[in-house]
């Protein structure tokens, strides 16, 4: 039996007693995951599906090699191997420029531009040719949040000729901790308008096109076509699959960035030359399993690090040369200074870019359903409004009030009278609930509480469960204005 080290990503650490590294034994990768499930029973439902098969949204690496390229879960291990789990969070070939010679020659640099871009012109790898390519290039940035901010700023400063901005959201106070393209005065403005002003201030020579709308399967091909590169700086799985599929169909590279708490990933999904996002993650994790930044938090500076890595990939694709992240995923753990590049391969069976790709028409795919966001009609989750919860608490009626937020969120604000049970422990601690009275679940936004109810019902709990609709944010809005929001 080999003794191996398993590196656990932040998103799954709640299920491994917060441990980031585990020592496990087994002859094969499958043995090690069985040992993991035995030691930490909460991981079982995350790693294995109902048929005891490992889930497709998890990628496992031995060193930097994906087990899919060896013998998958039957791969034999040796002492001292390091296994890394890379779940979906929402190459190496020399990069060829996406800008043709003809387009490079369409542009000249005037004296102002020669001065402005002088530090690029002094680099042999960029030079006048590269700078003219940047001027000809059209780059669309999807999402003007934490990742989109440094992307837009550096691409504008670098002299990318045309920058497109897609976002439907408005600037919120909680964005300002990391979305450095927006300022305090921009709160409540559309993000695309605020970002456009910032780009103009950095470099008035850049043309900016804005799309103040949400990407959907009806508009994604229209919005994405005509661009040389799309940078995916979004924060949700629906947008990521939409952008990947549209880029694959349109034949343009998708420069991908994602982050959560202290960890981030960067890759270039360019189906012509390497794998696409679907090749690596054929399906997203079950809805609610991997929390978003608005639930789990994110280190502000990580957005700058990951977004800047994306800008670097965009610039190499335009200028040509260097080593790109096509066929590779760069994984960064900023808190522990772990930086690794993993190889990822094209999946011949991929539905969008494989040999028998069967997705021809994006409009026909229900991306909400793919990402598990459709409410299952057979088992609706009952909801309760904040005002009703207040009335019931005031009446002195006996209820089970369960807070499923993290301990550090409870340090920000506690909900009076609520009992804390982490979602991972609900199944085995269900005896602590009185099934003869209603159980009301609370969390920050009312999403993790839905996952908690589903988990408990799957574990066979028969009592009535209610979800505090939209979470404690509505308590602050409708019941107690002094209750802090975060
Ligand atoms: Zn693919």
Coordinates of C-alpha atoms and ligand atoms in Angstrom, one line a residue:
X1 CA 0.0 0.0 0.0
X2 CA 1.3 3.4 -1.0
X3 CA 1.2 6.4 1.4
X4 CA 0.3 9.5 -0.5
X5 CA -0.5 13.1 0.2
X6 CA -3.8 14.5 -0.9
X7 CA -4.1 18.3 -1.4
X8 CA -7.7 19.5 -0.7
X9 CA -8.9 22.7 -2.3
X10 CA -10.6 25.4 -0.1
X11 CA -14.0 24.6 -1.6
X12 CA -14.0 21.1 -0.2
X13 CA -12.2 21.7 3.1
X14 CA -15.4 22.0 5.1
X15 CA -15.8 18.3 4.4
X16 CA -12.3 17.3 5.6
X17 CA -12.3 18.9 9.0
X18 CA -10.7 22.0 7.5
X19 CA -7.5 20.1 6.6
X20 CA -5.8 21.2 3.4
X21 CA -3.4 18.2 3.3
X22 CA -4.2 14.6 4.2
X23 CA -2.0 11.6 4.4
X24 CA -3.9 8.5 3.0
X25 CA -3.0 5.0 1.9
X26 CA -4.1 2.9 -1.0
X27 CA -2.9 1.0 -4.1
X28 CA -4.9 3.0 -6.6
X29 CA -6.4 6.5 -6.8
X30 CA -9.8 4.9 -6.2
X31 CA -8.5 3.2 -3.0
X32 CA -7.3 6.6 -1.7
X33 CA -10.7 8.2 -2.3
X34 CA -12.5 5.3 -0.6
X35 CA -10.1 5.7 2.4
X36 CA -11.0 9.4 2.3
X37 CA -14.7 8.7 2.4
X38 CA -14.2 6.3 5.3
X39 CA -12.2 8.9 7.3
X40 CA -14.4 11.8 6.4
X41 CA -17.9 10.4 5.6
X42 CA -19.1 13.9 4.5
X43 CA -16.9 13.7 1.4
X44 CA -18.6 10.6 0.1
X45 CA -21.5 12.4 -1.5
X46 CA -19.2 14.9 -3.0
X47 CA -16.6 12.5 -4.5
X48 CA -18.9 9.7 -5.6
X49 CA -22.3 9.7 -7.4
X50 CA -25.2 7.4 -6.5
X51 CA -23.6 4.5 -8.5
X52 CA -20.3 4.9 -6.5
X53 CA -18.6 6.4 -9.5
X54 CA -16.4 9.4 -9.0
X55 CA -18.1 12.7 -10.0
X56 CA -17.2 14.3 -13.4
X57 CA -16.8 17.8 -12.0
X58 CA -13.7 16.8 -10.1
X59 CA -10.3 16.5 -11.7
X60 CA -7.5 14.6 -9.9
X61 CA -3.8 15.1 -10.6
X62 CA -0.8 13.0 -9.6
X63 CA 1.9 15.6 -9.6
X64 CA 0.9 17.7 -12.6
X65 CA -0.6 14.8 -14.6
X66 CA -4.3 14.4 -14.9
X67 CA -5.3 10.9 -14.0
X68 CA -7.6 10.9 -17.1
X69 CA -4.3 10.8 -19.1
X70 CA -3.2 7.7 -17.2
X71 CA -5.5 5.0 -15.9
X72 CA -8.1 7.3 -14.3
X73 CA -9.1 6.0 -10.9
X74 CA -7.4 2.7 -11.5
X75 CA -4.0 4.4 -11.7
X76 CA -1.5 2.7 -9.4
X77 CA 0.2 4.9 -6.8
X78 CA 3.6 4.8 -5.3
X79 CA 4.8 6.0 -1.9
X80 CA 5.2 9.8 -1.7
X81 CA 2.9 10.6 -4.6
X82 CA 1.0 13.9 -4.3
X83 CA -2.6 13.9 -5.4
X84 CA -4.4 17.2 -6.0
X85 CA -8.1 17.7 -6.3
X86 CA -9.1 20.5 -8.7
X87 CA -12.9 20.9 -8.7
X88 CA -14.6 23.3 -11.1
X89 CA -14.7 26.7 -9.6
X90 CA -18.4 28.4 -11.3
X91 CA -0.6 23.5 -24.3
X92 CA 2.5 24.8 -23.7
X93 CA 2.8 25.3 -27.5
X94 CA 4.2 28.6 -28.7
X95 CA 1.3 30.9 -29.1
X96 CA 0.4 32.0 -32.6
X97 CA -1.1 35.4 -32.9
X98 CA -4.8 35.6 -33.4
X99 CA -4.2 38.8 -35.5
X100 CA -3.3 38.2 -39.2
X101 CA -0.4 40.0 -40.9
X102 CA -3.0 41.9 -43.0
X103 CA -4.7 43.2 -39.9
X104 CA -1.4 44.1 -38.3
X105 CA -0.5 46.2 -41.4
X106 CA -3.9 48.1 -41.3
X107 CA -2.5 50.2 -38.4
X108 CA 0.3 52.6 -38.0
X109 CA 1.6 54.1 -34.7
X110 CA 1.7 57.9 -34.5
X111 CA 4.3 59.8 -32.4
X112 CA 2.0 59.9 -29.4
X113 CA 1.5 56.2 -29.5
X114 CA 5.3 55.6 -29.9
X115 CA 5.8 57.5 -26.8
X116 CA 2.9 56.0 -24.8
X117 CA 3.8 52.4 -25.7
X118 CA 7.6 52.9 -25.6
X119 CA 8.2 50.3 -22.9
X120 CA 6.4 47.7 -25.1
X121 CA 8.3 48.8 -28.2
X122 CA 11.6 48.2 -26.4
X123 CA 10.7 44.6 -25.8
X124 CA 11.9 42.4 -28.7
X125 CA 8.9 40.1 -28.0
X126 CA 6.4 42.9 -28.5
X127 CA 8.0 45.6 -30.6
X128 CA 6.3 47.7 -33.3
X129 CA 4.7 44.6 -34.9
X130 CA 3.2 43.5 -31.6
X131 CA 2.0 46.9 -30.7
X132 CA 0.3 47.2 -34.1
X133 CA -1.4 43.9 -33.5
X134 CA -2.6 45.1 -30.1
X135 CA -4.1 48.2 -31.8
X136 CA -5.9 46.0 -34.3
X137 CA -7.2 43.6 -31.7
X138 CA -10.8 43.4 -30.4
X139 CA -11.2 41.8 -27.0
X140 CA -14.5 41.3 -25.2
X141 CA -14.5 41.2 -21.4
X142 CA -17.4 39.3 -19.9
X143 CA -18.0 40.4 -16.3
X144 CA -16.7 43.7 -14.9
X145 CA -16.2 42.6 -11.4
X146 CA -13.1 41.5 -9.6
X147 CA -11.4 39.8 -12.5
X148 CA -12.8 42.1 -15.2
X149 CA -11.4 45.2 -13.4
X150 CA -7.6 44.5 -13.8
X151 CA -8.3 42.9 -17.2
X152 CA -9.9 46.1 -18.5
X153 CA -7.3 48.4 -17.0
X154 CA -4.3 46.5 -18.2
X155 CA -5.7 45.8 -21.7
X156 CA -6.6 49.5 -22.0
X157 CA -3.2 50.6 -20.8
X158 CA -1.5 48.1 -23.2
X159 CA -3.3 49.7 -26.2
X160 CA -5.8 47.0 -27.2
X161 CA -7.6 48.9 -29.9
X162 CA -11.2 47.8 -29.2
X163 CA -12.5 46.6 -25.8
X164 CA -16.0 45.2 -25.3
X165 CA -17.6 45.2 -21.9
X166 CA -20.5 42.9 -21.0
X167 CA -22.2 43.1 -17.6
X168 CA -25.8 43.6 -16.5
X169 CA -25.0 44.5 -12.9
X170 CA -24.7 47.8 -11.0
X171 CA -21.8 48.7 -8.7
X172 CA -22.5 47.7 -5.1
X173 CA -20.6 48.9 -2.0
X174 CA -19.4 45.3 -1.3
X175 CA -17.7 45.3 -4.7
X176 CA -15.3 48.1 -3.9
X177 CA -12.9 45.9 -1.8
X178 CA -11.6 44.3 -5.0
X179 CA -13.2 45.8 -8.2
X180 CA -10.7 48.6 -8.5
X181 CA -12.0 49.9 -11.8
X182 CA -15.0 51.3 -9.9
X183 CA -14.9 54.0 -7.2
X184 CA -17.0 55.0 -4.3
X185 CA -18.8 57.6 -6.5
X186 CA -19.8 54.8 -9.0
X187 CA -22.0 52.9 -6.5
X188 CA -25.4 52.2 -8.1
X189 CA -24.1 53.0 -11.6
X190 CA -24.1 50.3 -14.3
X191 CA -20.7 48.5 -14.1
X192 CA -20.2 48.9 -17.9
X193 CA -20.6 52.7 -17.7
X194 CA -18.3 53.0 -14.7
X195 CA -15.7 50.8 -16.4
X196 CA -15.9 52.7 -19.7
X197 CA -15.2 56.0 -17.9
X198 CA -12.1 54.4 -16.2
X199 CA -10.8 53.0 -19.5
X200 CA -11.2 56.4 -21.1
X201 CA -9.3 58.0 -18.3
X202 CA -6.4 55.5 -18.7
X203 CA -6.2 55.5 -22.5
X204 CA -8.5 57.7 -24.6
X205 CA -7.3 56.0 -27.8
X206 CA -9.2 52.8 -26.9
X207 CA -12.6 52.2 -28.5
X208 CA -15.1 50.9 -26.0
X209 CA -18.3 49.0 -26.8
X210 CA -20.7 48.2 -24.0
X211 CA -23.4 45.6 -23.6
X212 CA -25.4 46.3 -20.5
X213 CA -27.1 43.0 -20.5
X214 CA -27.0 39.4 -19.2
X215 CA -25.5 36.8 -21.5
X216 CA -28.2 34.2 -22.4
X217 CA -28.4 31.4 -24.9
X218 CA -30.4 33.8 -27.1
X219 CA -27.9 36.6 -27.3
X220 CA -24.5 35.0 -26.6
X221 CA -23.6 34.2 -30.2
X222 CA -24.6 37.7 -31.4
X223 CA -22.6 39.4 -28.6
X224 CA -19.5 37.2 -28.9
X225 CA -19.1 37.1 -32.7
X226 CA -16.7 39.4 -34.3
X227 CA -14.3 39.5 -31.3
X228 CA -10.7 38.1 -31.5
X229 CA -10.7 36.9 -27.9
X230 CA -13.2 36.6 -25.1
X231 CA -12.0 36.9 -21.5
X232 CA -14.3 35.1 -19.2
X233 CA -14.3 37.1 -16.0
X234 CA -17.8 36.0 -14.8
X235 CA -18.7 34.5 -11.5
X236 CA -21.3 31.8 -12.3
X237 CA -21.5 28.4 -14.1
X238 CA -24.3 29.4 -16.5
X239 CA -22.2 32.2 -18.0
X240 CA -19.0 30.0 -18.1
X241 CA -20.7 27.2 -20.1
X242 CA -22.4 29.8 -22.4
X243 CA -19.1 31.6 -23.1
X244 CA -17.2 28.3 -23.6
X245 CA -19.8 26.9 -26.0
X246 CA -20.2 30.1 -28.0
X247 CA -16.4 30.5 -28.2
X248 CA -16.0 26.9 -29.4
X249 CA -18.6 27.3 -32.1
X250 CA -17.2 30.7 -33.2
X251 CA -13.6 29.4 -33.1
X252 CA -12.3 32.1 -30.7
X253 CA -10.2 31.6 -27.6
X254 CA -11.8 31.8 -24.2
X255 CA -9.3 33.2 -21.6
X256 CA -10.7 31.8 -18.4
X257 CA -10.2 33.0 -14.8
X258 CA -12.0 31.9 -11.6
X259 CA -11.4 32.5 -7.9
X260 CA -12.7 31.6 -4.5
X261 CA -11.4 32.9 -1.1
X262 CA -7.6 32.5 -1.6
X263 CA -7.5 30.2 -4.6
X264 CA -7.8 30.9 -8.3
X265 CA -7.5 29.2 -11.7
X266 CA -6.4 30.6 -15.1
X267 CA -6.6 28.8 -18.4
X268 CA -7.0 29.4 -22.1
X269 CA -9.8 27.3 -23.6
X270 CA -9.2 27.3 -27.4
X271 CA -11.0 24.3 -28.9
X272 CA -9.0 24.6 -32.2
X273 CA -5.7 23.9 -30.4
X274 CA -6.6 22.3 -27.1
X275 CA -9.4 21.4 -24.7
X276 CA -12.4 23.5 -23.9
X277 CA -14.0 24.1 -20.5
X278 CA -16.4 21.2 -21.1
X279 CA -13.6 18.8 -21.9
X280 CA -12.2 19.5 -18.5
X281 CA -15.5 19.9 -16.6
X282 CA -18.2 18.1 -18.5
X283 CA -20.8 19.1 -15.9
X284 CA -20.8 21.7 -13.1
X285 CA -20.9 20.7 -9.5
X286 CA -24.4 20.3 -8.0
X287 CA -26.0 23.7 -7.4
X288 CA -24.9 25.2 -4.1
X289 CA -22.1 22.8 -3.4
X290 CA -19.3 25.1 -4.3
X291 CA -20.1 28.4 -2.7
X292 CA -19.7 31.7 -4.6
X293 CA -17.5 34.7 -3.5
X294 CA -20.6 36.4 -2.2
X295 CA -21.1 33.5 0.2
X296 CA -17.6 32.4 1.0
X297 CA -15.7 35.7 0.5
X298 CA -12.6 36.4 -1.6
X299 CA -9.3 38.1 -0.9
X300 CA -9.5 41.3 -2.8
X301 CA -5.9 41.2 -4.1
X302 CA -6.5 37.7 -5.5
X303 CA -8.8 39.3 -8.1
X304 CA -5.9 41.5 -9.2
X305 CA -3.6 38.5 -9.4
X306 CA -5.9 36.3 -11.4
X307 CA -7.3 39.0 -13.6
X308 CA -3.7 40.2 -14.4
X309 CA -2.8 36.6 -15.4
X310 CA -5.8 36.6 -17.7
X311 CA -4.6 39.9 -19.2
X312 CA -1.1 38.4 -19.7
X313 CA -2.7 35.4 -21.6
X314 CA -4.8 37.8 -23.8
X315 CA -1.7 39.9 -24.7
X316 CA 0.3 36.8 -25.6
X317 CA -2.5 35.5 -27.9
X318 CA -2.5 38.9 -29.6
X319 CA 1.2 39.5 -29.9
X320 CA 2.0 35.9 -30.6
X321 CA 4.9 34.0 -28.9
X322 CA 5.6 32.9 -25.4
X323 CA 4.0 29.9 -23.8
X324 CA 0.2 30.0 -23.4
X325 CA -2.1 28.2 -21.0
X326 CA -3.8 26.4 -23.8
X327 CA -4.1 22.8 -22.5
X328 CA -3.0 23.8 -19.0
X329 CA -4.6 25.1 -15.9
X330 CA -2.6 27.5 -13.6
X331 CA -3.7 27.0 -10.1
X332 CA -2.8 29.6 -7.5
X333 CA -3.2 29.4 -3.7
X334 CA -2.3 32.9 -2.7
X335 CA -2.5 32.3 1.0
X336 CA 0.0 29.4 1.0
X337 CA 2.1 30.5 -2.0
X338 CA 1.3 27.4 -4.0
X339 CA 1.5 27.9 -7.8
X340 CA 1.1 24.9 -10.1
X341 CA 0.5 24.3 -13.7
X342 CA -1.6 21.2 -14.5
X343 CA -1.9 19.6 -17.9
X344 CA -5.5 19.1 -19.2
X345 CA -6.3 17.2 -22.4
X346 CA -9.0 17.4 -25.0
X347 CA -11.9 15.0 -24.4
X348 CA -12.7 13.1 -27.6
X349 CA -16.3 12.6 -26.3
X350 CA -16.8 16.4 -25.5
X351 CA -20.3 17.5 -26.5
X352 CA -19.1 20.8 -28.0
X353 CA -15.6 20.2 -29.4
X354 CA -15.2 16.4 -29.5
X355 CA -15.2 14.1 -32.6
X356 CA -18.9 13.6 -32.4
X357 CA -19.9 16.9 -31.0
X358 CA -23.7 16.9 -30.7
X359 CA -24.3 20.5 -29.5
X360 CA -25.0 22.4 -32.7
X361 CA -27.5 24.9 -31.5
X362 CA -26.9 26.8 -28.3
X363 CA -30.4 28.2 -28.2
X364 CA -31.7 24.7 -27.6
X365 CA -29.7 24.1 -24.5
X366 CA -31.2 25.0 -21.1
X367 CA -28.1 26.3 -19.3
X368 CA -30.1 26.9 -16.1
X369 CA -31.0 23.2 -16.1
X370 CA -27.4 22.2 -16.9
X371 CA -26.2 24.1 -13.9
X372 CA -28.9 22.6 -11.6
X373 CA -30.6 25.9 -11.1
X374 CA -34.1 24.8 -12.2
X375 CA -36.3 24.3 -9.2
X376 CA -37.5 20.7 -9.2
X377 CA -41.2 20.8 -9.3
X378 CA -41.9 17.5 -7.5
X379 CA -40.3 18.7 -4.3
X380 CA -40.6 22.4 -3.8
X381 CA -38.7 24.0 -1.0
X382 CA -41.0 25.9 1.3
X383 CA -40.0 29.5 2.0
X384 CA -40.8 31.9 4.8
X385 CA -40.4 35.7 4.6
X386 CA -38.4 37.6 7.2
X387 CA -41.5 39.4 8.6
X388 CA -43.3 36.1 9.1
X389 CA -40.3 34.6 10.9
X390 CA -40.2 37.6 13.2
X391 CA -44.0 37.1 14.0
X392 CA -43.4 33.4 14.8
X393 CA -40.4 34.1 17.0
X394 CA -42.3 36.8 18.9
X395 CA -45.3 34.5 19.4
X396 CA -43.1 32.1 21.5
X397 CA -44.0 29.2 19.3
X398 CA -41.6 26.2 19.4
X399 CA -39.5 25.9 16.2
X400 CA -36.1 24.5 15.3
X401 CA -34.1 27.5 14.1
X402 CA -30.9 26.4 12.3
X403 CA -28.1 28.7 11.1
X404 CA -26.0 27.0 8.5
X405 CA -23.5 29.9 8.0
X406 CA -19.8 29.5 8.7
X407 CA -18.4 30.2 12.2
X408 CA -16.5 33.2 11.0
X409 CA -19.8 34.7 9.6
X410 CA -21.4 34.2 13.0
X411 CA -18.5 36.2 14.4
X412 CA -19.7 39.1 12.1
X413 CA -23.3 38.8 13.4
X414 CA -25.1 36.1 15.4
X415 CA -28.8 35.4 14.9
X416 CA -30.5 35.3 18.3
X417 CA -31.8 31.9 19.3
X418 CA -30.5 30.0 16.3
X419 CA -28.5 26.8 16.6
X420 CA -25.5 26.3 14.4
X421 CA -25.2 23.1 12.5
X422 CA -22.8 22.9 9.5
X423 CA -24.4 21.5 6.3
X424 CA -21.9 18.7 6.2
X425 CA -23.1 17.5 9.6
X426 CA -26.9 17.8 9.2
X427 CA -27.5 14.3 8.0
X428 CA -25.9 12.6 11.0
X429 CA -27.2 15.2 13.6
X430 CA -30.8 15.2 12.5
X431 CA -31.9 13.6 15.9
X432 CA -31.1 17.0 17.4
X433 CA -34.2 18.4 15.5
X434 CA -37.7 18.0 16.8
X435 CA -39.6 16.6 13.8
X436 CA -42.9 17.6 15.2
X437 CA -42.3 21.3 14.9
X438 CA -41.3 23.4 11.9
X439 CA -37.6 23.7 11.2
X440 CA -36.5 27.1 9.7
X441 CA -33.0 27.3 8.0
X442 CA -31.1 30.6 7.8
X443 CA -28.0 31.6 5.9
X444 CA -26.8 34.8 4.3
X445 CA -28.6 34.8 1.0
X446 CA -31.0 31.9 1.3
X447 CA -29.1 29.6 -1.1
X448 CA -27.1 27.4 1.3
X449 CA -30.2 27.0 3.4
X450 CA -31.9 25.4 0.4
X451 CA -29.0 23.0 0.0
X452 CA -29.3 22.2 3.7
X453 CA -33.0 21.3 3.3
X454 CA -32.2 19.1 0.3
X455 CA -29.4 17.4 2.2
X456 CA -31.6 16.8 5.2
X457 CA -34.5 15.4 3.1
X458 CA -32.2 13.1 1.2
X459 CA -31.0 11.8 4.6
X460 CA -34.6 10.8 5.3
X461 CA -35.7 13.6 7.6
X462 CA -39.5 13.8 7.7
X463 CA -40.2 17.0 9.6
X464 CA -41.4 20.2 7.9
X465 CA -38.5 22.4 6.7
X466 CA -38.7 26.1 5.7
X467 CA -36.1 28.3 4.1
X468 CA -35.7 32.0 5.1
X469 CA -36.3 33.5 1.7
X470 CA -33.2 35.5 0.4
X471 CA -31.5 34.9 3.8
X472 CA -30.5 37.3 6.5
X473 CA -30.2 40.2 4.0
X474 CA -34.0 40.4 4.1
X475 CA -34.0 40.4 7.9
X476 CA -31.8 43.5 7.8
X477 CA -34.1 45.0 5.1
X478 CA -37.6 44.2 6.4
X479 CA -37.3 43.6 10.2
X480 CA -34.2 45.0 11.9
X481 CA -32.5 47.9 10.1
X482 CA -29.6 47.8 12.6
X483 CA -28.8 44.2 11.7
X484 CA -25.5 44.4 9.8
X485 CA -25.3 43.3 6.1
X486 CA -22.1 41.8 4.7
Ligands
LIG1 ZN1 -14.5 20.3 -25.4

